[in-house]
Amino acid sequence: MEKNTARFEKFAKDFTAVVDAHENDEVQILEKGRSILQELVANDDWLPEEFAQPHPEYYQQYLLHEDPQDRFSVVSFVWGPGQSTPIHDHTVWALIGMMRGSERAENFELGEPGTPMKSLGVDILEPGVVESLRPVTGDTHKVSNVYDDRVSISIHIYGGNIGKIARHVFDAQTSTTKPFISGYTNRPDLPSGAQAVQ
Ligand code: FE
């Protein structure tokens, strides 16, 4: 089926204009960017098939657009049945738009060293819903496919080139922190890549 590539091109152009206008204002970028992402994920007719492919074992992160100055990046997350991330942070702002299926996002905060992390609650994202995250208000979470019998896809925007950013994964039982760079499924030239995102 022919994909509406013009839709994504317009989205990238519009989002770039927001970042140009509000470069150092995270709150404005999230507020104005949210409606642009909302419009993109409300229309599931543009994502090329190659960036919608699940893997039998690992969730996939396909880089769709990188700002030439690394001010933001756009990624399709493809969740196979039952797949989930470790508990992780981002260190930059993020917008998450649900497009196909549904995902479960559980927010956490660190416990004392050696003690379990504390759950701050669960959000279920349905198609068309956009969520935002900011490091200053807490951006540590675990994301899972709600479904164990089908693929879910969400479109994420980050305030940097997320595949290259040094961030963290956490152990739920001990609140232990480990450094982490996610890479991208479709960019094996960068460190990590698909096999490192388990
Ligand atoms: Fe995340």
PDB file of C-alpha atoms and ligand atoms in Angstrom:
ATOM      1  CA  MET A   1       0.000   0.000   0.000  1.00  0.00           C
ATOM      2  CA  GLU A   2       1.279   3.473  -0.880  1.00  0.00           C
ATOM      3  CA  LYS A   3       2.230   5.458   2.234  1.00  0.00           C
ATOM      4  CA  ASN A   4       1.440   9.123   2.806  1.00  0.00           C
ATOM      5  CA  THR A   5       5.068  10.246   3.116  1.00  0.00           C
ATOM      6  CA  ALA A   6       4.044  13.894   2.696  1.00  0.00           C
ATOM      7  CA  ARG A   7       2.324  13.695   6.084  1.00  0.00           C
ATOM      8  CA  PHE A   8       5.556  12.810   7.873  1.00  0.00           C
ATOM      9  CA  GLU A   9       7.545  15.407   5.915  1.00  0.00           C
ATOM     10  CA  LYS A  10       5.094  18.120   6.947  1.00  0.00           C
ATOM     11  CA  PHE A  11       5.242  16.937  10.552  1.00  0.00           C
ATOM     12  CA  ALA A  12       9.085  17.106  10.590  1.00  0.00           C
ATOM     13  CA  LYS A  13       8.989  20.586   9.062  1.00  0.00           C
ATOM     14  CA  ASP A  14       6.370  21.834  11.542  1.00  0.00           C
ATOM     15  CA  PHE A  15       8.225  20.350  14.514  1.00  0.00           C
ATOM     16  CA  THR A  16      11.500  21.909  13.340  1.00  0.00           C
ATOM     17  CA  ALA A  17       9.757  25.301  13.232  1.00  0.00           C
ATOM     18  CA  VAL A  18       8.649  24.865  16.866  1.00  0.00           C
ATOM     19  CA  VAL A  19      12.192  23.986  17.961  1.00  0.00           C
ATOM     20  CA  ASP A  20      13.595  26.937  15.963  1.00  0.00           C
ATOM     21  CA  ALA A  21      11.169  29.304  17.680  1.00  0.00           C
ATOM     22  CA  HIS A  22      11.578  27.945  21.245  1.00  0.00           C
ATOM     23  CA  GLU A  23      15.031  26.400  21.216  1.00  0.00           C
ATOM     24  CA  ASN A  24      15.755  26.720  24.942  1.00  0.00           C
ATOM     25  CA  ASP A  25      12.190  26.579  26.218  1.00  0.00           C
ATOM     26  CA  GLU A  26      11.293  22.978  26.959  1.00  0.00           C
ATOM     27  CA  VAL A  27       7.797  23.833  28.217  1.00  0.00           C
ATOM     28  CA  GLN A  28       6.887  25.665  25.002  1.00  0.00           C
ATOM     29  CA  ILE A  29       8.330  22.906  22.820  1.00  0.00           C
ATOM     30  CA  LEU A  30       6.277  20.280  24.669  1.00  0.00           C
ATOM     31  CA  GLU A  31       3.105  22.347  24.549  1.00  0.00           C
ATOM     32  CA  LYS A  32       3.293  23.280  20.865  1.00  0.00           C
ATOM     33  CA  GLY A  33       4.881  19.995  19.801  1.00  0.00           C
ATOM     34  CA  ARG A  34       2.173  17.928  21.463  1.00  0.00           C
ATOM     35  CA  SER A  35      -0.543  18.990  19.040  1.00  0.00           C
ATOM     36  CA  ILE A  36       1.753  18.410  16.058  1.00  0.00           C
ATOM     37  CA  LEU A  37       2.466  14.857  17.240  1.00  0.00           C
ATOM     38  CA  GLN A  38      -1.208  14.327  18.046  1.00  0.00           C
ATOM     39  CA  GLU A  39      -2.103  15.081  14.448  1.00  0.00           C
ATOM     40  CA  LEU A  40       0.590  12.699  13.174  1.00  0.00           C
ATOM     41  CA  VAL A  41      -0.473   9.693  15.262  1.00  0.00           C
ATOM     42  CA  ALA A  42      -4.181  10.299  14.620  1.00  0.00           C
ATOM     43  CA  ASN A  43      -3.541   9.242  11.011  1.00  0.00           C
ATOM     44  CA  ASP A  44      -1.981   5.795  10.709  1.00  0.00           C
ATOM     45  CA  ASP A  45      -1.305   6.000   6.970  1.00  0.00           C
ATOM     46  CA  TRP A  46       2.293   7.210   6.684  1.00  0.00           C
ATOM     47  CA  LEU A  47       4.730   4.904   8.538  1.00  0.00           C
ATOM     48  CA  PRO A  48       6.782   2.890   6.005  1.00  0.00           C
ATOM     49  CA  GLU A  49       6.438  -0.883   6.508  1.00  0.00           C
ATOM     50  CA  GLU A  50      10.177  -1.242   7.092  1.00  0.00           C
ATOM     51  CA  PHE A  51       9.861   0.898  10.225  1.00  0.00           C
ATOM     52  CA  ALA A  52       6.836  -1.026  11.505  1.00  0.00           C
ATOM     53  CA  GLN A  53       8.490  -4.461  11.698  1.00  0.00           C
ATOM     54  CA  PRO A  54       8.593  -6.262  15.046  1.00  0.00           C
ATOM     55  CA  HIS A  55      11.400  -8.599  16.136  1.00  0.00           C
ATOM     56  CA  PRO A  56      10.534 -11.939  17.780  1.00  0.00           C
ATOM     57  CA  GLU A  57      12.628 -11.147  20.853  1.00  0.00           C
ATOM     58  CA  TYR A  58      13.363  -7.423  21.163  1.00  0.00           C
ATOM     59  CA  TYR A  59      11.293  -4.264  20.876  1.00  0.00           C
ATOM     60  CA  GLN A  60      12.512  -2.189  17.941  1.00  0.00           C
ATOM     61  CA  GLN A  61      13.505   1.500  17.751  1.00  0.00           C
ATOM     62  CA  TYR A  62      13.651   2.876  14.218  1.00  0.00           C
ATOM     63  CA  LEU A  63      15.109   6.329  13.723  1.00  0.00           C
ATOM     64  CA  LEU A  64      12.683   8.226  11.445  1.00  0.00           C
ATOM     65  CA  HIS A  65      14.191  11.726  11.591  1.00  0.00           C
ATOM     66  CA  GLU A  66      17.223  13.357  13.198  1.00  0.00           C
ATOM     67  CA  ASP A  67      17.543  17.096  13.458  1.00  0.00           C
ATOM     68  CA  PRO A  68      20.806  18.138  11.729  1.00  0.00           C
ATOM     69  CA  GLN A  69      21.823  19.934  14.945  1.00  0.00           C
ATOM     70  CA  ASP A  70      20.723  17.011  17.179  1.00  0.00           C
ATOM     71  CA  ARG A  71      18.121  19.215  18.863  1.00  0.00           C
ATOM     72  CA  PHE A  72      15.514  16.450  18.497  1.00  0.00           C
ATOM     73  CA  SER A  73      14.967  12.989  17.032  1.00  0.00           C
ATOM     74  CA  VAL A  74      11.870  11.020  16.010  1.00  0.00           C
ATOM     75  CA  VAL A  75      11.669   7.261  16.556  1.00  0.00           C
ATOM     76  CA  SER A  76       9.055   4.548  15.886  1.00  0.00           C
ATOM     77  CA  PHE A  77       8.850   2.050  18.741  1.00  0.00           C
ATOM     78  CA  VAL A  78       7.550  -1.320  17.610  1.00  0.00           C
ATOM     79  CA  TRP A  79       6.482  -3.652  20.389  1.00  0.00           C
ATOM     80  CA  GLY A  80       6.097  -7.329  19.632  1.00  0.00           C
ATOM     81  CA  PRO A  81       3.510  -9.264  21.668  1.00  0.00           C
ATOM     82  CA  GLY A  82       4.329  -9.046  25.387  1.00  0.00           C
ATOM     83  CA  GLN A  83       7.585  -7.087  24.947  1.00  0.00           C
ATOM     84  CA  SER A  84       8.752  -4.434  27.428  1.00  0.00           C
ATOM     85  CA  THR A  85      11.675  -2.132  28.229  1.00  0.00           C
ATOM     86  CA  PRO A  86      13.799  -2.239  31.351  1.00  0.00           C
ATOM     87  CA  ILE A  87      13.190   0.626  33.791  1.00  0.00           C
ATOM     88  CA  HIS A  88      15.072   3.519  32.187  1.00  0.00           C
ATOM     89  CA  ASP A  89      15.433   7.295  32.063  1.00  0.00           C
ATOM     90  CA  HIS A  90      15.973   9.688  29.118  1.00  0.00           C
ATOM     91  CA  THR A  91      17.818  12.775  30.476  1.00  0.00           C
ATOM     92  CA  VAL A  92      16.050  14.913  27.807  1.00  0.00           C
ATOM     93  CA  TRP A  93      12.382  15.848  27.243  1.00  0.00           C
ATOM     94  CA  ALA A  94      10.181  13.348  25.409  1.00  0.00           C
ATOM     95  CA  LEU A  95       6.799  13.219  23.681  1.00  0.00           C
ATOM     96  CA  ILE A  96       5.171   9.802  23.200  1.00  0.00           C
ATOM     97  CA  GLY A  97       2.295   9.419  20.740  1.00  0.00           C
ATOM     98  CA  MET A  98       0.364   6.149  20.598  1.00  0.00           C
ATOM     99  CA  MET A  99      -0.518   5.131  17.044  1.00  0.00           C
ATOM    100  CA  ARG A 100      -1.330   1.417  16.835  1.00  0.00           C
ATOM    101  CA  GLY A 101      -2.332  -0.927  19.659  1.00  0.00           C
ATOM    102  CA  SER A 102      -1.713   0.178  23.232  1.00  0.00           C
ATOM    103  CA  GLU A 103       1.153   0.516  25.705  1.00  0.00           C
ATOM    104  CA  ARG A 104       1.471   0.540  29.463  1.00  0.00           C
ATOM    105  CA  ALA A 105       3.842   3.063  31.031  1.00  0.00           C
ATOM    106  CA  GLU A 106       4.745   2.647  34.711  1.00  0.00           C
ATOM    107  CA  ASN A 107       6.618   5.498  36.385  1.00  0.00           C
ATOM    108  CA  PHE A 108       9.202   4.853  39.087  1.00  0.00           C
ATOM    109  CA  GLU A 109      11.417   6.634  41.548  1.00  0.00           C
ATOM    110  CA  LEU A 110      14.614   5.347  43.121  1.00  0.00           C
ATOM    111  CA  GLY A 111      14.485   3.778  46.560  1.00  0.00           C
ATOM    112  CA  GLU A 112      17.343   3.814  49.066  1.00  0.00           C
ATOM    113  CA  PRO A 113      20.348   1.830  47.766  1.00  0.00           C
ATOM    114  CA  GLY A 114      19.608  -1.884  48.050  1.00  0.00           C
ATOM    115  CA  THR A 115      15.852  -1.410  48.338  1.00  0.00           C
ATOM    116  CA  PRO A 116      13.178  -1.769  45.610  1.00  0.00           C
ATOM    117  CA  MET A 117      12.189   1.108  43.362  1.00  0.00           C
ATOM    118  CA  LYS A 118       8.839   2.721  44.091  1.00  0.00           C
ATOM    119  CA  SER A 119       6.041   2.629  41.546  1.00  0.00           C
ATOM    120  CA  LEU A 120       4.415   6.027  41.002  1.00  0.00           C
ATOM    121  CA  GLY A 121       1.513   4.628  38.999  1.00  0.00           C
ATOM    122  CA  VAL A 122       0.571   3.270  35.606  1.00  0.00           C
ATOM    123  CA  ASP A 123      -0.720   5.003  32.481  1.00  0.00           C
ATOM    124  CA  ILE A 124      -2.360   3.105  29.644  1.00  0.00           C
ATOM    125  CA  LEU A 125      -1.904   4.825  26.281  1.00  0.00           C
ATOM    126  CA  GLU A 126      -4.599   4.327  23.656  1.00  0.00           C
ATOM    127  CA  PRO A 127      -4.293   5.326  19.991  1.00  0.00           C
ATOM    128  CA  GLY A 128      -4.252   9.099  19.499  1.00  0.00           C
ATOM    129  CA  VAL A 129      -3.004   9.829  23.035  1.00  0.00           C
ATOM    130  CA  VAL A 130       0.209  11.864  23.498  1.00  0.00           C
ATOM    131  CA  GLU A 131       2.186  11.915  26.755  1.00  0.00           C
ATOM    132  CA  SER A 132       5.170  14.039  27.704  1.00  0.00           C
ATOM    133  CA  LEU A 133       8.113  13.499  30.035  1.00  0.00           C
ATOM    134  CA  ARG A 134      10.581  15.976  31.519  1.00  0.00           C
ATOM    135  CA  PRO A 135      13.709  15.121  33.477  1.00  0.00           C
ATOM    136  CA  VAL A 136      12.931  17.856  36.030  1.00  0.00           C
ATOM    137  CA  THR A 137       9.579  16.280  36.941  1.00  0.00           C
ATOM    138  CA  GLY A 138      10.766  12.658  36.754  1.00  0.00           C
ATOM    139  CA  ASP A 139      11.380  10.660  33.581  1.00  0.00           C
ATOM    140  CA  THR A 140      12.058   7.143  34.857  1.00  0.00           C
ATOM    141  CA  HIS A 141       9.668   4.522  33.578  1.00  0.00           C
ATOM    142  CA  LYS A 142       9.121   1.027  32.190  1.00  0.00           C
ATOM    143  CA  VAL A 143       7.051   0.625  29.025  1.00  0.00           C
ATOM    144  CA  SER A 144       5.288  -2.550  27.881  1.00  0.00           C
ATOM    145  CA  ASN A 145       3.009  -3.680  25.104  1.00  0.00           C
ATOM    146  CA  VAL A 146      -0.457  -4.046  26.638  1.00  0.00           C
ATOM    147  CA  TYR A 147      -1.156  -6.945  24.271  1.00  0.00           C
ATOM    148  CA  ASP A 148       0.373 -10.402  24.273  1.00  0.00           C
ATOM    149  CA  ASP A 149      -1.113 -11.321  20.893  1.00  0.00           C
ATOM    150  CA  ARG A 150      -0.373  -8.327  18.654  1.00  0.00           C
ATOM    151  CA  VAL A 151       2.044  -5.551  17.760  1.00  0.00           C
ATOM    152  CA  SER A 152       1.771  -2.028  19.187  1.00  0.00           C
ATOM    153  CA  ILE A 153       3.497   1.039  17.712  1.00  0.00           C
ATOM    154  CA  SER A 154       4.158   4.460  19.234  1.00  0.00           C
ATOM    155  CA  ILE A 155       5.995   7.480  17.817  1.00  0.00           C
ATOM    156  CA  HIS A 156       8.462   9.194  20.151  1.00  0.00           C
ATOM    157  CA  ILE A 157      10.190  12.576  19.938  1.00  0.00           C
ATOM    158  CA  TYR A 158      13.164  13.349  22.173  1.00  0.00           C
ATOM    159  CA  GLY A 159      15.043  16.553  22.974  1.00  0.00           C
ATOM    160  CA  GLY A 160      18.309  15.249  21.492  1.00  0.00           C
ATOM    161  CA  ASN A 161      19.586  12.398  19.343  1.00  0.00           C
ATOM    162  CA  ILE A 162      18.300   9.800  21.801  1.00  0.00           C
ATOM    163  CA  GLY A 163      20.104   6.795  20.290  1.00  0.00           C
ATOM    164  CA  LYS A 164      23.443   8.416  21.061  1.00  0.00           C
ATOM    165  CA  ILE A 165      22.679   9.791  24.535  1.00  0.00           C
ATOM    166  CA  ALA A 166      24.297   8.249  27.639  1.00  0.00           C
ATOM    167  CA  ARG A 167      21.471   7.506  30.075  1.00  0.00           C
ATOM    168  CA  HIS A 168      20.502   4.829  32.604  1.00  0.00           C
ATOM    169  CA  VAL A 169      18.680   1.598  33.259  1.00  0.00           C
ATOM    170  CA  PHE A 170      17.656   0.620  36.782  1.00  0.00           C
ATOM    171  CA  ASP A 171      17.219  -2.595  38.737  1.00  0.00           C
ATOM    172  CA  ALA A 172      13.683  -2.740  40.174  1.00  0.00           C
ATOM    173  CA  GLN A 173      14.686  -4.762  43.240  1.00  0.00           C
ATOM    174  CA  THR A 174      17.803  -2.867  44.352  1.00  0.00           C
ATOM    175  CA  SER A 175      17.489   0.643  42.777  1.00  0.00           C
ATOM    176  CA  THR A 176      20.906   0.018  41.208  1.00  0.00           C
ATOM    177  CA  THR A 177      21.758   2.265  38.219  1.00  0.00           C
ATOM    178  CA  LYS A 178      23.652   1.180  35.093  1.00  0.00           C
ATOM    179  CA  PRO A 179      24.804   3.346  32.150  1.00  0.00           C
ATOM    180  CA  PHE A 180      22.955   2.714  28.884  1.00  0.00           C
ATOM    181  CA  ILE A 181      23.039   3.913  25.263  1.00  0.00           C
ATOM    182  CA  SER A 182      20.136   2.599  23.210  1.00  0.00           C
ATOM    183  CA  GLY A 183      21.333   3.046  19.618  1.00  0.00           C
ATOM    184  CA  TYR A 184      18.750   2.460  16.876  1.00  0.00           C
ATOM    185  CA  THR A 185      17.590  -0.736  15.200  1.00  0.00           C
ATOM    186  CA  ASN A 186      18.204   0.750  11.750  1.00  0.00           C
ATOM    187  CA  ARG A 187      21.562   2.392  12.570  1.00  0.00           C
ATOM    188  CA  PRO A 188      24.046  -0.429  13.180  1.00  0.00           C
ATOM    189  CA  ASP A 189      26.857   2.087  12.569  1.00  0.00           C
ATOM    190  CA  LEU A 190      26.098   3.635  15.996  1.00  0.00           C
ATOM    191  CA  PRO A 191      27.061   1.903  19.264  1.00  0.00           C
ATOM    192  CA  SER A 192      24.574  -0.672  20.620  1.00  0.00           C
ATOM    193  CA  GLY A 193      21.701  -1.179  18.171  1.00  0.00           C
ATOM    194  CA  ALA A 194      18.896  -3.698  18.248  1.00  0.00           C
ATOM    195  CA  GLN A 195      20.465  -6.327  20.467  1.00  0.00           C
ATOM    196  CA  ALA A 196      21.331  -3.877  23.222  1.00  0.00           C
ATOM    197  CA  VAL A 197      17.809  -2.699  23.926  1.00  0.00           C
ATOM    198  CA  GLN A 198      16.581  -5.843  25.646  1.00  0.00           C
TER     199      GLN A 198
HETATM  200 FE    FE B   1      11.114   5.758  27.703  1.00  0.00          FE
END
